[in-house]
Structure formats: C-alpha cells, structure tokens
mmCIF file with all atom_site columns, C-alpha atoms and ligand atoms in Angstrom:
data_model
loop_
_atom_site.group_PDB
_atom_site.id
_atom_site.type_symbol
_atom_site.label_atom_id
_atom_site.label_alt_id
_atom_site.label_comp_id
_atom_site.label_asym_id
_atom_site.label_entity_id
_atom_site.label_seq_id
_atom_site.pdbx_PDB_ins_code
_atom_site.Cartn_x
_atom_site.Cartn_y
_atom_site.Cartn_z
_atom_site.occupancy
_atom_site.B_iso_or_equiv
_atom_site.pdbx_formal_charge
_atom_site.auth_seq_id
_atom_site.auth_comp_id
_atom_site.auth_asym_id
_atom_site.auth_atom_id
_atom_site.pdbx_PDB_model_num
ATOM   1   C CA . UNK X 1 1   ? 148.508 193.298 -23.074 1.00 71.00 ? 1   UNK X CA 1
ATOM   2   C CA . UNK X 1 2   ? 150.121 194.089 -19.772 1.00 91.00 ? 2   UNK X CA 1
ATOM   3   C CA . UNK X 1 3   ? 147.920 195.581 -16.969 1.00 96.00 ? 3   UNK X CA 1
ATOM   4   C CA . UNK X 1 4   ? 148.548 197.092 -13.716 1.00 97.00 ? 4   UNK X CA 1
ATOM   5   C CA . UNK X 1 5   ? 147.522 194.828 -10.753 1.00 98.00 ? 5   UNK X CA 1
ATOM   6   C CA . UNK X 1 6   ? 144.752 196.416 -8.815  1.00 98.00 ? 6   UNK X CA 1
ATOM   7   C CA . UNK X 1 7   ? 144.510 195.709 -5.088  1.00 98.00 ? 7   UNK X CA 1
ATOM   8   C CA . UNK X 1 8   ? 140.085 197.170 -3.633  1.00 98.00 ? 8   UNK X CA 1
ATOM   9   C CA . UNK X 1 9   ? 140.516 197.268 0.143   1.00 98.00 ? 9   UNK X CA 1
ATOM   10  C CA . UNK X 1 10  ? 137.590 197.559 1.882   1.00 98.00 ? 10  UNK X CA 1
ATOM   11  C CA . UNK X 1 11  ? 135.203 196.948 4.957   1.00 97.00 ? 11  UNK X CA 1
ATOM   12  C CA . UNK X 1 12  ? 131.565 196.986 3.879   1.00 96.00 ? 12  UNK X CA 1
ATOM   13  C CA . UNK X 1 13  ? 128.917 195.680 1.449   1.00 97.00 ? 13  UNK X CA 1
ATOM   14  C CA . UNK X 1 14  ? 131.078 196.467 -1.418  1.00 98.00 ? 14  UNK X CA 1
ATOM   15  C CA . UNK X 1 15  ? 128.999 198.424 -4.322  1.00 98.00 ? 15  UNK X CA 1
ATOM   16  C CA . UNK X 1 16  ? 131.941 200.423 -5.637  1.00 98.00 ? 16  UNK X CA 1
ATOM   17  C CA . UNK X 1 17  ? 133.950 197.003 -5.234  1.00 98.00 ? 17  UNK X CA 1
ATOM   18  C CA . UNK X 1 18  ? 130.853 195.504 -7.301  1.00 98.00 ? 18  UNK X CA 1
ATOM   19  C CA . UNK X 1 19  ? 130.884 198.532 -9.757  1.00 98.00 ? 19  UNK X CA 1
ATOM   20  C CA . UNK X 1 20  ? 134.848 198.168 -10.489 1.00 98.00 ? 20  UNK X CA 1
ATOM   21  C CA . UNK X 1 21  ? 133.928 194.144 -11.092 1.00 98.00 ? 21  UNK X CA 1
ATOM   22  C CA . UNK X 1 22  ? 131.363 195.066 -13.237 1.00 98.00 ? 22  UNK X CA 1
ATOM   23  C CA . UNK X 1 23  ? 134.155 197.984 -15.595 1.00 98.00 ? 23  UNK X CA 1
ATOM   24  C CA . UNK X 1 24  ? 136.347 195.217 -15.598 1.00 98.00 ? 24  UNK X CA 1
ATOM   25  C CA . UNK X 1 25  ? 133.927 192.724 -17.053 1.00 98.00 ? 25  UNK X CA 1
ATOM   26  C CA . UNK X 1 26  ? 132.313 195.078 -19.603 1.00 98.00 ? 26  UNK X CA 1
ATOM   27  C CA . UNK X 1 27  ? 135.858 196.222 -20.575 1.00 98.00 ? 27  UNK X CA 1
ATOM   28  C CA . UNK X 1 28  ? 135.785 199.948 -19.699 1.00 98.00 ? 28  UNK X CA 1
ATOM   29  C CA . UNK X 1 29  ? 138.515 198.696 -16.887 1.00 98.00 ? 29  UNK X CA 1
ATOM   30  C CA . UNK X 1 30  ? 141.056 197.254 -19.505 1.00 97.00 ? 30  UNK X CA 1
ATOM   31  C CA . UNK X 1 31  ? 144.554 198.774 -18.223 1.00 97.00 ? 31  UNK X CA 1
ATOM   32  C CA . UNK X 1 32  ? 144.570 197.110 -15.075 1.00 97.00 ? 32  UNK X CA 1
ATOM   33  C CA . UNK X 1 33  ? 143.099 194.003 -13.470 1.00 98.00 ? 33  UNK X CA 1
ATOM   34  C CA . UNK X 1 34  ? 141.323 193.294 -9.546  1.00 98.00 ? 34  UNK X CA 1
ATOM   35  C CA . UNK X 1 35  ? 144.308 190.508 -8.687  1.00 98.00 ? 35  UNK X CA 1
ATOM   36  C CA . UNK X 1 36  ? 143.125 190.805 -4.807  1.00 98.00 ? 36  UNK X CA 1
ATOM   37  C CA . UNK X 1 37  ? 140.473 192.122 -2.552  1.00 98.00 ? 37  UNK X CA 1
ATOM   38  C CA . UNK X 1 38  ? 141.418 192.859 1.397   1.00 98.00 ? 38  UNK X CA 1
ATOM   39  C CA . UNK X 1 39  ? 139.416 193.744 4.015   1.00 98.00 ? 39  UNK X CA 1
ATOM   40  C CA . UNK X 1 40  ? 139.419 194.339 7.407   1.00 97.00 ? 40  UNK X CA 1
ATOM   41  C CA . UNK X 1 41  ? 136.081 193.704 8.884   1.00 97.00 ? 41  UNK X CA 1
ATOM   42  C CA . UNK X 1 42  ? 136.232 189.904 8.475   1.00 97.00 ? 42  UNK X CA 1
ATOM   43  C CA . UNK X 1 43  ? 132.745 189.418 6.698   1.00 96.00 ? 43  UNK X CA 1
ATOM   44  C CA . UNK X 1 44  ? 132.306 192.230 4.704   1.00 98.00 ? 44  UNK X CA 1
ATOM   45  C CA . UNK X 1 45  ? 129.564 191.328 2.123   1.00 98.00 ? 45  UNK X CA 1
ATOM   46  C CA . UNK X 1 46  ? 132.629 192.925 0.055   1.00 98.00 ? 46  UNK X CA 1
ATOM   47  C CA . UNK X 1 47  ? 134.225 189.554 0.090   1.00 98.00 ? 47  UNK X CA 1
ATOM   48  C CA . UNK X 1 48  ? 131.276 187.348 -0.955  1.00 98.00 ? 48  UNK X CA 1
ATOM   49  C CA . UNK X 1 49  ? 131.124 189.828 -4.115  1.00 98.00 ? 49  UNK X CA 1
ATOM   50  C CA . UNK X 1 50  ? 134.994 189.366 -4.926  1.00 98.00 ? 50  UNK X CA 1
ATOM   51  C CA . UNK X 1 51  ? 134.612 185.307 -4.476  1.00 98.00 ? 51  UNK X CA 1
ATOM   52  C CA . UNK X 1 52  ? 131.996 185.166 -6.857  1.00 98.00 ? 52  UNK X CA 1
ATOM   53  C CA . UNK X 1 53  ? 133.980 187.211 -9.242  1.00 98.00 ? 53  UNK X CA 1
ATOM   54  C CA . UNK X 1 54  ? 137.257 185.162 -8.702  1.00 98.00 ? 54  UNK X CA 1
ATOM   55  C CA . UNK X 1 55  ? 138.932 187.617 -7.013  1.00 98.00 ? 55  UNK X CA 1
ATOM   56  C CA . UNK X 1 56  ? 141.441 186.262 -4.314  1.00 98.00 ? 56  UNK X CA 1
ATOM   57  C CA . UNK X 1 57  ? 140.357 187.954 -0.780  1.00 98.00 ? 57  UNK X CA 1
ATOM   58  C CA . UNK X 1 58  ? 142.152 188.590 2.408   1.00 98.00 ? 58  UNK X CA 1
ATOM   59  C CA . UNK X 1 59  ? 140.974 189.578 5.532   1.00 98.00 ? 59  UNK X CA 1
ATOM   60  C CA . UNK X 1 60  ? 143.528 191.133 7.614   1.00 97.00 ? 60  UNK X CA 1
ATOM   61  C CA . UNK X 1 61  ? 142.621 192.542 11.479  1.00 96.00 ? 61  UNK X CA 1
ATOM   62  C CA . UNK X 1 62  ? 144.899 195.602 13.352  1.00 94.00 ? 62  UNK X CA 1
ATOM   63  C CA . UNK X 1 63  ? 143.396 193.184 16.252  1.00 94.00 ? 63  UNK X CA 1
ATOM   64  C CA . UNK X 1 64  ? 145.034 190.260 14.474  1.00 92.00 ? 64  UNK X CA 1
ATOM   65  C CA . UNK X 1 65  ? 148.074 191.916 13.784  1.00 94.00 ? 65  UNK X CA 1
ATOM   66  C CA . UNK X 1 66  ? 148.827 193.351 17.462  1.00 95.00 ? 66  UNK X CA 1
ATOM   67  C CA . UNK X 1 67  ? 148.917 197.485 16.496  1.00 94.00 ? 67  UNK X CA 1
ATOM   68  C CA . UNK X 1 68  ? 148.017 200.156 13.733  1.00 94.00 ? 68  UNK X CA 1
ATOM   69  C CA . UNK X 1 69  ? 151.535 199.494 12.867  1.00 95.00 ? 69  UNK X CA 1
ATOM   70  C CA . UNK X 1 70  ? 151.298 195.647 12.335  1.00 96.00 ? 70  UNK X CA 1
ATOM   71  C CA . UNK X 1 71  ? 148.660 195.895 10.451  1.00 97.00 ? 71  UNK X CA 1
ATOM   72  C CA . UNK X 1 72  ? 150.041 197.848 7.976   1.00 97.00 ? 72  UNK X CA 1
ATOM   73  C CA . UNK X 1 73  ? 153.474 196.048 7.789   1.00 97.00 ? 73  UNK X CA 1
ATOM   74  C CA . UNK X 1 74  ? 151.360 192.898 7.413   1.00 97.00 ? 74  UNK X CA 1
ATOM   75  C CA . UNK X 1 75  ? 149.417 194.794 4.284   1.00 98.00 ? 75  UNK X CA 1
ATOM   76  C CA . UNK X 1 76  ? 152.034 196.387 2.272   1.00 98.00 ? 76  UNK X CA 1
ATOM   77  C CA . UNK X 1 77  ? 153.414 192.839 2.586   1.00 98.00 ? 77  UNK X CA 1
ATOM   78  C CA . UNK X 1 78  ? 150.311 191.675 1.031   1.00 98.00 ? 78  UNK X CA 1
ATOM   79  C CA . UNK X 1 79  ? 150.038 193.943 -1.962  1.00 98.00 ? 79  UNK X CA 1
ATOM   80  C CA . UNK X 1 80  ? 153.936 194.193 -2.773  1.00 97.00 ? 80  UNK X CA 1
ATOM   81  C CA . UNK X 1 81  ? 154.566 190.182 -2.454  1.00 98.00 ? 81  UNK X CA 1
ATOM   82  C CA . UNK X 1 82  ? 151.674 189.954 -5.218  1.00 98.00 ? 82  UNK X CA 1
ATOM   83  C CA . UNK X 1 83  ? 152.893 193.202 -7.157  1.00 97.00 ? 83  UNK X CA 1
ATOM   84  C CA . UNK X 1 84  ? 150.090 195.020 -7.024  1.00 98.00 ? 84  UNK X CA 1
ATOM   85  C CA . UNK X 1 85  ? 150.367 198.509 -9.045  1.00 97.00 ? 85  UNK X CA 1
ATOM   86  C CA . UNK X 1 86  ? 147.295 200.381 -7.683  1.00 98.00 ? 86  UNK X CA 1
ATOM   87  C CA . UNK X 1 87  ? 145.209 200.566 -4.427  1.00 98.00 ? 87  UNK X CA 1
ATOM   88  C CA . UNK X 1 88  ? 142.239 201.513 -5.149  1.00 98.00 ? 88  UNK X CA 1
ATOM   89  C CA . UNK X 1 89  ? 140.200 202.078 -1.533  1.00 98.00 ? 89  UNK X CA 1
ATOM   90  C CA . UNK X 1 90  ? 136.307 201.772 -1.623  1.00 98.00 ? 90  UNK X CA 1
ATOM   91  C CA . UNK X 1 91  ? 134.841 202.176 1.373   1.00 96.00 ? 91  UNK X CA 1
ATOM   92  C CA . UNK X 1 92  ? 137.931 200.783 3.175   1.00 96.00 ? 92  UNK X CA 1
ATOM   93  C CA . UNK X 1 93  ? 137.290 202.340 6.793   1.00 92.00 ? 93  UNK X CA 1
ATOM   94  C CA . UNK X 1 94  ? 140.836 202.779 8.436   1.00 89.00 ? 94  UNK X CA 1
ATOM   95  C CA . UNK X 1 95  ? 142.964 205.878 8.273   1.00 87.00 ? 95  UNK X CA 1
ATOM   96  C CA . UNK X 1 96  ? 146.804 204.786 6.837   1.00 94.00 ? 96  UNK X CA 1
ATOM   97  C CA . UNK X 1 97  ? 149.662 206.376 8.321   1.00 96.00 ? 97  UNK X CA 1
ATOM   98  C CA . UNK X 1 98  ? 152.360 208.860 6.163   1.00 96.00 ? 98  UNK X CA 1
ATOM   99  C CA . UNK X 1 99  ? 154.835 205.826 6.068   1.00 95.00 ? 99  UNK X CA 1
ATOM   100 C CA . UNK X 1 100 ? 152.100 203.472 4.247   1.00 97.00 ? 100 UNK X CA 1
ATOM   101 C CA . UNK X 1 101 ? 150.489 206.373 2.417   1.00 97.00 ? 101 UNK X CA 1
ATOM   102 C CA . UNK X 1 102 ? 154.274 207.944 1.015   1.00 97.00 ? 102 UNK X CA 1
ATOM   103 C CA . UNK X 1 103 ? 154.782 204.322 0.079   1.00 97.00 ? 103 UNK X CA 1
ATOM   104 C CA . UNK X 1 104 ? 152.418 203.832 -2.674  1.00 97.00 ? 104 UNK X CA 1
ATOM   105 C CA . UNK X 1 105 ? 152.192 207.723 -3.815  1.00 96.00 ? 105 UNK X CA 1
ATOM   106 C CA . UNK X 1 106 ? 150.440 208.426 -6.965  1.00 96.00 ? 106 UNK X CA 1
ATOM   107 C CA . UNK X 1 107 ? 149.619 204.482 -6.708  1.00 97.00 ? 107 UNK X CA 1
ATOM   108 C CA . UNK X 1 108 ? 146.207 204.601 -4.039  1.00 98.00 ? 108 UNK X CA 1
ATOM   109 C CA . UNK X 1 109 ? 143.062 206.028 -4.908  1.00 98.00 ? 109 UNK X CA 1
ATOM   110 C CA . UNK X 1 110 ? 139.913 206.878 -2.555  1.00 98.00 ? 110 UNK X CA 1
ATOM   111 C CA . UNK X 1 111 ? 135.997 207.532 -3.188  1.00 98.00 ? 111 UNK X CA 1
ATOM   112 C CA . UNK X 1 112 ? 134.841 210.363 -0.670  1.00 98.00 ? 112 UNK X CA 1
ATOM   113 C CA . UNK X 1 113 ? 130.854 210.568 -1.093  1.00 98.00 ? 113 UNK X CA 1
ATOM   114 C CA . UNK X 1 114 ? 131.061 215.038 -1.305  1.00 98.00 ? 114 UNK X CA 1
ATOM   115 C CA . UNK X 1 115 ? 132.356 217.173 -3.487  1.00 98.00 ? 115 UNK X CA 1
ATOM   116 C CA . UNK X 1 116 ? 136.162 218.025 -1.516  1.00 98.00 ? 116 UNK X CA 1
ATOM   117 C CA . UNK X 1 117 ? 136.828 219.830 0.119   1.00 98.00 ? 117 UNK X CA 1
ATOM   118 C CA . UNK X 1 118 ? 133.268 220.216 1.667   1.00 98.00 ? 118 UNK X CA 1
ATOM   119 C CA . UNK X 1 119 ? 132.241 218.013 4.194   1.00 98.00 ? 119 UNK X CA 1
ATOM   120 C CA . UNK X 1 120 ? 135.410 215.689 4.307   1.00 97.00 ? 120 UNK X CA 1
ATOM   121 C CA . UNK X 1 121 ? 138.101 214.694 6.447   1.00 94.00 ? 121 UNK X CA 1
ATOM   122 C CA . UNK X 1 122 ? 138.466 213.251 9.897   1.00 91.00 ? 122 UNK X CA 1
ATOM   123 C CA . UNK X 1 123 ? 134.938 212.176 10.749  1.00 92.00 ? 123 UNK X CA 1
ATOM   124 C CA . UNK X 1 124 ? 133.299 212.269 7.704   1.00 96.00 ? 124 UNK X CA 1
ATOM   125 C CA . UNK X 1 125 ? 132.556 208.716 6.488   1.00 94.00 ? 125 UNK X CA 1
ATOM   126 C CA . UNK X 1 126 ? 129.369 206.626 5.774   1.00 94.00 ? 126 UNK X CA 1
ATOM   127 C CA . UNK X 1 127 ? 126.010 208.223 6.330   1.00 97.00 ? 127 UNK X CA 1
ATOM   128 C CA . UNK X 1 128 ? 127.383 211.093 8.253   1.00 97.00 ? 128 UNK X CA 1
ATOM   129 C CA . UNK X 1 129 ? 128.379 212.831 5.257   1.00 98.00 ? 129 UNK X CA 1
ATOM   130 C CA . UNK X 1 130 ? 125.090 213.151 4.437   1.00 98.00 ? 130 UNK X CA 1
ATOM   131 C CA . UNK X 1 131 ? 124.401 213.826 7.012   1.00 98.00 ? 131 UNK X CA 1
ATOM   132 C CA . UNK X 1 132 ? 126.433 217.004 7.745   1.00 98.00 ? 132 UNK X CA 1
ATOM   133 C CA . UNK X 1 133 ? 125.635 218.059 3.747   1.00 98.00 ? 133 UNK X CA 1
ATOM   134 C CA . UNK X 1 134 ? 121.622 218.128 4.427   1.00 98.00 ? 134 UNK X CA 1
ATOM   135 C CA . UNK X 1 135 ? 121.993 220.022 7.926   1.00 98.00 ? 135 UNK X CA 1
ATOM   136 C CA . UNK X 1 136 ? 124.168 222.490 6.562   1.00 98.00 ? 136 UNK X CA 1
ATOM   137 C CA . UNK X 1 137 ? 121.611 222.766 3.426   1.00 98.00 ? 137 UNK X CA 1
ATOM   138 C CA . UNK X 1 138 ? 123.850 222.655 0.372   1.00 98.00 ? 138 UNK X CA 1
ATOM   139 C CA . UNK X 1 139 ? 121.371 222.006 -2.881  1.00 98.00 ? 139 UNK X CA 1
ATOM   140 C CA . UNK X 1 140 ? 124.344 220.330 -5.153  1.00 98.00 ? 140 UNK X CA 1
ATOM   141 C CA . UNK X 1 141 ? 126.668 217.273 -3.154  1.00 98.00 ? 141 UNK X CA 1
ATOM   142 C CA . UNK X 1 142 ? 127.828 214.850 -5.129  1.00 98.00 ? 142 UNK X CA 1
ATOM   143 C CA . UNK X 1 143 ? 131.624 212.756 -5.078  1.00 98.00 ? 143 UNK X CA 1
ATOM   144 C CA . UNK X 1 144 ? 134.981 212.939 -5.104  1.00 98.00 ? 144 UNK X CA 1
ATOM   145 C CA . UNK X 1 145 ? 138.044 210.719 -6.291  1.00 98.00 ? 145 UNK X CA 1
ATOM   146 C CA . UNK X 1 146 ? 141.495 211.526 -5.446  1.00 98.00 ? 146 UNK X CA 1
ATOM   147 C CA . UNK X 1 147 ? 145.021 210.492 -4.663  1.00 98.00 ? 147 UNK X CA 1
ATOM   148 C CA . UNK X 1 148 ? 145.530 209.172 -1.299  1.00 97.00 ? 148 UNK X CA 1
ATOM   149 C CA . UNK X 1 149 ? 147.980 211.097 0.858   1.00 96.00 ? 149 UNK X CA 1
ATOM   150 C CA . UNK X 1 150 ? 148.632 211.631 4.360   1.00 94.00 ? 150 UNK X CA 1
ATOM   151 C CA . UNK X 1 151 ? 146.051 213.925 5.168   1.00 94.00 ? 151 UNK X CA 1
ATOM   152 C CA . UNK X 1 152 ? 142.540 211.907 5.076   1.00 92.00 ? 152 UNK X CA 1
ATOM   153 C CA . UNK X 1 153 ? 141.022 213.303 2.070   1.00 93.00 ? 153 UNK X CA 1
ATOM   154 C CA . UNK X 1 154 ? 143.258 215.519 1.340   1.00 95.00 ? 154 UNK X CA 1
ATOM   155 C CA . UNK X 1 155 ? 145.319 214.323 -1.325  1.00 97.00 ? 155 UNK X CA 1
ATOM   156 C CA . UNK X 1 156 ? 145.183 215.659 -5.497  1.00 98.00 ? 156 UNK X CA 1
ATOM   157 C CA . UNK X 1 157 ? 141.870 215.131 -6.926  1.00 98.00 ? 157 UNK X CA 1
ATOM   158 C CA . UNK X 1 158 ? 141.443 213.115 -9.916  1.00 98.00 ? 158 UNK X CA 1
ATOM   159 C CA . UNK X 1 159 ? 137.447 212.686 -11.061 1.00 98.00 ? 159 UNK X CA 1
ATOM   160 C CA . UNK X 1 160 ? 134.253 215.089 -9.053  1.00 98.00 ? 160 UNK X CA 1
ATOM   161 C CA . UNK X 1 161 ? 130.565 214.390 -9.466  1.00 98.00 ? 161 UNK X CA 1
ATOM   162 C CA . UNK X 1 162 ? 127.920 216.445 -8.947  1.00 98.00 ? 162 UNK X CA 1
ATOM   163 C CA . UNK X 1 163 ? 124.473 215.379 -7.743  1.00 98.00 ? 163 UNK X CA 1
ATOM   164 C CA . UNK X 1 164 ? 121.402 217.538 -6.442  1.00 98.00 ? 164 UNK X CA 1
ATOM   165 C CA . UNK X 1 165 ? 119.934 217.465 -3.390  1.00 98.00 ? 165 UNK X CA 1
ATOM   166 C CA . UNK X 1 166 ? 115.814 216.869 -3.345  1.00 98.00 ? 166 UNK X CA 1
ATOM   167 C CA . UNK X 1 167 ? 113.626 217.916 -1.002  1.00 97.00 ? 167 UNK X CA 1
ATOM   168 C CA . UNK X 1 168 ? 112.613 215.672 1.209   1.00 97.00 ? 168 UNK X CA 1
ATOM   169 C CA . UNK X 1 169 ? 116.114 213.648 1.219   1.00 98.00 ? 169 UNK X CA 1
ATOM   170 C CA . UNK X 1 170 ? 117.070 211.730 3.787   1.00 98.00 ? 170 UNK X CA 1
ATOM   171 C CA . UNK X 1 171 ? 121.018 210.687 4.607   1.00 98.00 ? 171 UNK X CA 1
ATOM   172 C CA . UNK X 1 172 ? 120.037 207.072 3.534   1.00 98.00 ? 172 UNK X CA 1
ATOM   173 C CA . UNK X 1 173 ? 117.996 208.723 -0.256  1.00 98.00 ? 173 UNK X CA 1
ATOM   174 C CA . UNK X 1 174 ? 121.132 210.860 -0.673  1.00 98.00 ? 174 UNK X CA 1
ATOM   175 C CA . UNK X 1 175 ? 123.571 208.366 0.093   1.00 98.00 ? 175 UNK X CA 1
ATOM   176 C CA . UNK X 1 176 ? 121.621 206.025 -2.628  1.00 98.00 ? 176 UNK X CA 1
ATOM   177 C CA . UNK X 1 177 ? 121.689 208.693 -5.208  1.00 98.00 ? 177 UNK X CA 1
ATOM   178 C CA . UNK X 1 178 ? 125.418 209.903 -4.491  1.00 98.00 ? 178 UNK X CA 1
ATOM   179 C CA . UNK X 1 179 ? 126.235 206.019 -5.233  1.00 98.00 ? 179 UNK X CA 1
ATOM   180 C CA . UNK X 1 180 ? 124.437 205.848 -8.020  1.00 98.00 ? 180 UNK X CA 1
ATOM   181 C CA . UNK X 1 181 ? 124.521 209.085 -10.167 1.00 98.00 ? 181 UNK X CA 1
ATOM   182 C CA . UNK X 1 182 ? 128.425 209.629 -9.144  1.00 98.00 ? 182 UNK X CA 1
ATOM   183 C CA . UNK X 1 183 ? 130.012 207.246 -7.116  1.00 98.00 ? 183 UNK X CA 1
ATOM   184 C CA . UNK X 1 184 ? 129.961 203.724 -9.325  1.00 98.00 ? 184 UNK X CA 1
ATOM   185 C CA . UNK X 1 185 ? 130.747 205.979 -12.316 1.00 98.00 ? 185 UNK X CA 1
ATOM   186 C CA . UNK X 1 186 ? 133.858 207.777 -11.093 1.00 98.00 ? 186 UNK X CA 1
ATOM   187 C CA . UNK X 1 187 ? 135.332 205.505 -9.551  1.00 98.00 ? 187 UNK X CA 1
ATOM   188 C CA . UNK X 1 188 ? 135.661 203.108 -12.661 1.00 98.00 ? 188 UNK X CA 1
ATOM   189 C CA . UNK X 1 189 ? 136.871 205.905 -14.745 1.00 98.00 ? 189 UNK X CA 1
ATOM   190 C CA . UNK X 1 190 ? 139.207 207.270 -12.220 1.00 98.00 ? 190 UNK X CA 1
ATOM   191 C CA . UNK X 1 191 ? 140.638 203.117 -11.648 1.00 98.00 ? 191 UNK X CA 1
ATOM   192 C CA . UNK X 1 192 ? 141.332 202.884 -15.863 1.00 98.00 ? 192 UNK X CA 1
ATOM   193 C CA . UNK X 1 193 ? 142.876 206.587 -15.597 1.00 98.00 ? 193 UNK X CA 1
ATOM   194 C CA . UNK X 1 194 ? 145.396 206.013 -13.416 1.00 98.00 ? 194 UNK X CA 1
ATOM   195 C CA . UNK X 1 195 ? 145.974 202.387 -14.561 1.00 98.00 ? 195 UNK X CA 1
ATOM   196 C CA . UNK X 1 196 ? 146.545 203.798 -17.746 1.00 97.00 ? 196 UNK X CA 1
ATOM   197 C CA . UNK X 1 197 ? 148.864 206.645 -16.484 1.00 97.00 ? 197 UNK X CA 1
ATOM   198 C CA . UNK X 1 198 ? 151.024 203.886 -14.486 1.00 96.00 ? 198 UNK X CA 1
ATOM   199 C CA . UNK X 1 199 ? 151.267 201.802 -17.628 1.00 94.00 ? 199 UNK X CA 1
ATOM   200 C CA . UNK X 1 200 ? 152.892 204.257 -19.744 1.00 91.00 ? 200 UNK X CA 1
ATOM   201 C CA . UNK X 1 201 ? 154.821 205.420 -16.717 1.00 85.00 ? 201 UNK X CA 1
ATOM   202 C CA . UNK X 1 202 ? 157.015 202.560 -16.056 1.00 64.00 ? 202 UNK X CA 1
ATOM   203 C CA . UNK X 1 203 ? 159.481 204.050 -13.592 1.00 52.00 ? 203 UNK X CA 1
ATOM   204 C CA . UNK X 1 204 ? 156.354 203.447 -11.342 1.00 49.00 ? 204 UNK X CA 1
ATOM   205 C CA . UNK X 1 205 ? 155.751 199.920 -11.640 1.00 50.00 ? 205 UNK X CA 1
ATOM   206 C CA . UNK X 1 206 ? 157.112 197.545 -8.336  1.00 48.00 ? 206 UNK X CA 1
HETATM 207 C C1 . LIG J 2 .   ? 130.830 204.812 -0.084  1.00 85.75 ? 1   LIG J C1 1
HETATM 208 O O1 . LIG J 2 .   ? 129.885 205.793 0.144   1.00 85.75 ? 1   LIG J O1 1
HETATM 209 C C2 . LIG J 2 .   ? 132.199 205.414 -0.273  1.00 85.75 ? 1   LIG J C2 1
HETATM 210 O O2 . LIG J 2 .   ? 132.164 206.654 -0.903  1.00 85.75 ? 1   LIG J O2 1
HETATM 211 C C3 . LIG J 2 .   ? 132.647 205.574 1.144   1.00 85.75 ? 1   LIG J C3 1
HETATM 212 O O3 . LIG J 2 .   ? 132.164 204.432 1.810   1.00 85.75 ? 1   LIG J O3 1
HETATM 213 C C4 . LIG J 2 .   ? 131.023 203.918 1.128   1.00 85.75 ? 1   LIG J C4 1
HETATM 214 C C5 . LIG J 2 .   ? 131.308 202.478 0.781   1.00 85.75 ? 1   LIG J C5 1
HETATM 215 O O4 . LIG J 2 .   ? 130.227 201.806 0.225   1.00 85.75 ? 1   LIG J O4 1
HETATM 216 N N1 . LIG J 2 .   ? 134.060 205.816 1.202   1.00 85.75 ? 1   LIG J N1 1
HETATM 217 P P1 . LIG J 2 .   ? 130.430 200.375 -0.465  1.00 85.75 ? 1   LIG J P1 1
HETATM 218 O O5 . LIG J 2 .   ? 131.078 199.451 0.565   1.00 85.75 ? 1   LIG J O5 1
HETATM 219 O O6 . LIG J 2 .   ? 131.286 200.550 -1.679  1.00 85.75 ? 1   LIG J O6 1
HETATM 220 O O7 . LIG J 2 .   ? 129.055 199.908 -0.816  1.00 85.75 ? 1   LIG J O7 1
#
C-alpha cells in the first residue's frame, strides 16, 4: 500500500513525536509513514526517541544556516528532496514564514495545547499556556489540531479536545493532563486523517 511520507519537526522531549511512533507501530497510523524527524534545538530528547524508532533525524540551526530565511530554504530542501507528503509539527518551536507555510498548504499540521482560539497565538507556547488558561480561570482547556497557515495558530482546525481543569492545578498538572487526555490522542488521529485525505487526493502529492 502506498503511504504519504510524514516529516515531525520538533525541538523538545518529543511525547507527541513518541505518541505518533507509537500509532504507527500499533497500526492506527497506516496511511502514512515517519520517513524523517528534524529539529532545531540540536539535542532534543526528540531525536534520541526517533533513533530508537529508526527514524532518520536532522538537526538543522537558523544559526547554522545564517538567517530565518536560510533556514527555511535549507528545510523545504530537506522535506521535498525526500518527498515528504505531510509536516506534521509537535512541539516544533519556530514561527514559519507565508512563503514556507503557502508552500506546503493543506500538507502541515500543528498541536496547540488550548482549545483555539483561546489562549493561542504569538506567545502562547509551552507552559505559558497554562499558564494564561489557570489565571484567567477557565474550568474546561483542553487541545487543538489544525492546518498550519500563516497566522501562528490560526489556520482551519481539524481535531479539538476537551479536558477539565481541577482545583488545585498547577501549569506543570495541567500541562500533564492536556498531553495525556487530548494531546497524544489527537494528534495521531488528526496525522492518519489527513494522510488519508492526501492519499485519495493525488493532485497533492510532490
Ligand atoms: C506540547 O504541549 C505541544 O502541544 C506544544 O509543545 C509541546 C511539545 O511537547 N506545541 P513534546 O515535545 O511533544 O513533548
């Protein structure tokens, strides 16, 4: 069976990198395949997770490659030399210009840990999400997958999550339990969605 080619890009420890792995291996991830990891935080625990999978890594630097610019030249090189299909970005920590994002339309995906459009955008990454969702006092939070446009978070959303708030929650207990409860499930679904769409959609394919 064909599958789409799926390029994870990110810059941390990796769990929704670890939770596509883990799709792919128990089959619920069947219409495409993770044919390359990139990163660029050079040592991401992301990358120890994809070599022990067999997943070819890259670690590619804007330092490295001289400008914002260079480094994205340097990626789409990357993922269109190896024919990747889908870009699926989990935790990947770098805001892509119009150029790279109009490039792979309806072909990159992002997790956002809230329910979009509350608490998202510019600013809102990591802990601080949480952080911003506990001061303002919302009771439900939960996470978001969607199509990656020019505007950070802003692009058509394909899978939401809800999760409560508990009392007493911390960013860090709220963070766990947005990975857990939504995060590692979406994202999965939302990866063998879209892989599935692109398959049957082959005016799409590189
Ligand atoms: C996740 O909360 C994701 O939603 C956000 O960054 C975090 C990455 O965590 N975009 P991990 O590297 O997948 O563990």
């Amino acid at each position: 069976m064909n599958k789409i080619r799926i390029a994870v890009l990110v810059s941390g420890g990796g769990t929704n990198l670890q939770a596509l792995i883990d799709a792919q291996a128990k089959g619920s991830l069947q219409s495409g395949e993770i044919a390359l990891v990139v990163s660029n935080k050079p040592g991401a625990y992301a990358l120890e997770r994809a070599k022990r999978a067999g997943i070819e890594t890259l670690t590619l630097t804007r330092t490295d490659c001289g400008s914002q610019e260079g480094f994205e030249t340097a990626l789409m090189e990357a993922l269109d030399s190896r024919k990747i299909g889908l870009i699926v970005l989990a935790g990947f920590m770098s805001i892509l210009s119009a150029s790279f994002t109009g490039h792979y339309e309806n072909r990159m995906i992002n997790i956002h840990p809230s329910l979009i459009p509350s608490f998202c955008g510019k600013g809102y990454y990591g802990l601080r999400v949480h952080e911003a969702a506990l001061a303002y006092g919302v009771k439900v939070t939960g996470a978001t997958v969607h199509y990656v446009n020019e505007v950070p978070d802003g692009g058509k959303i394909l899978l939401q999550k809800a999760v409560s708030v508990e009392p007493g929650d911390t960013p860090e207990t709220l963070q766990r339990r947005v990975m857990e409860q939504a995060e590692w499930r979406i994202l999965p679904e939302a990866a063998e969605m879209v892989s599935a769409k692109l398959l049957n959609d082959k005016e799409n394919w590189i």
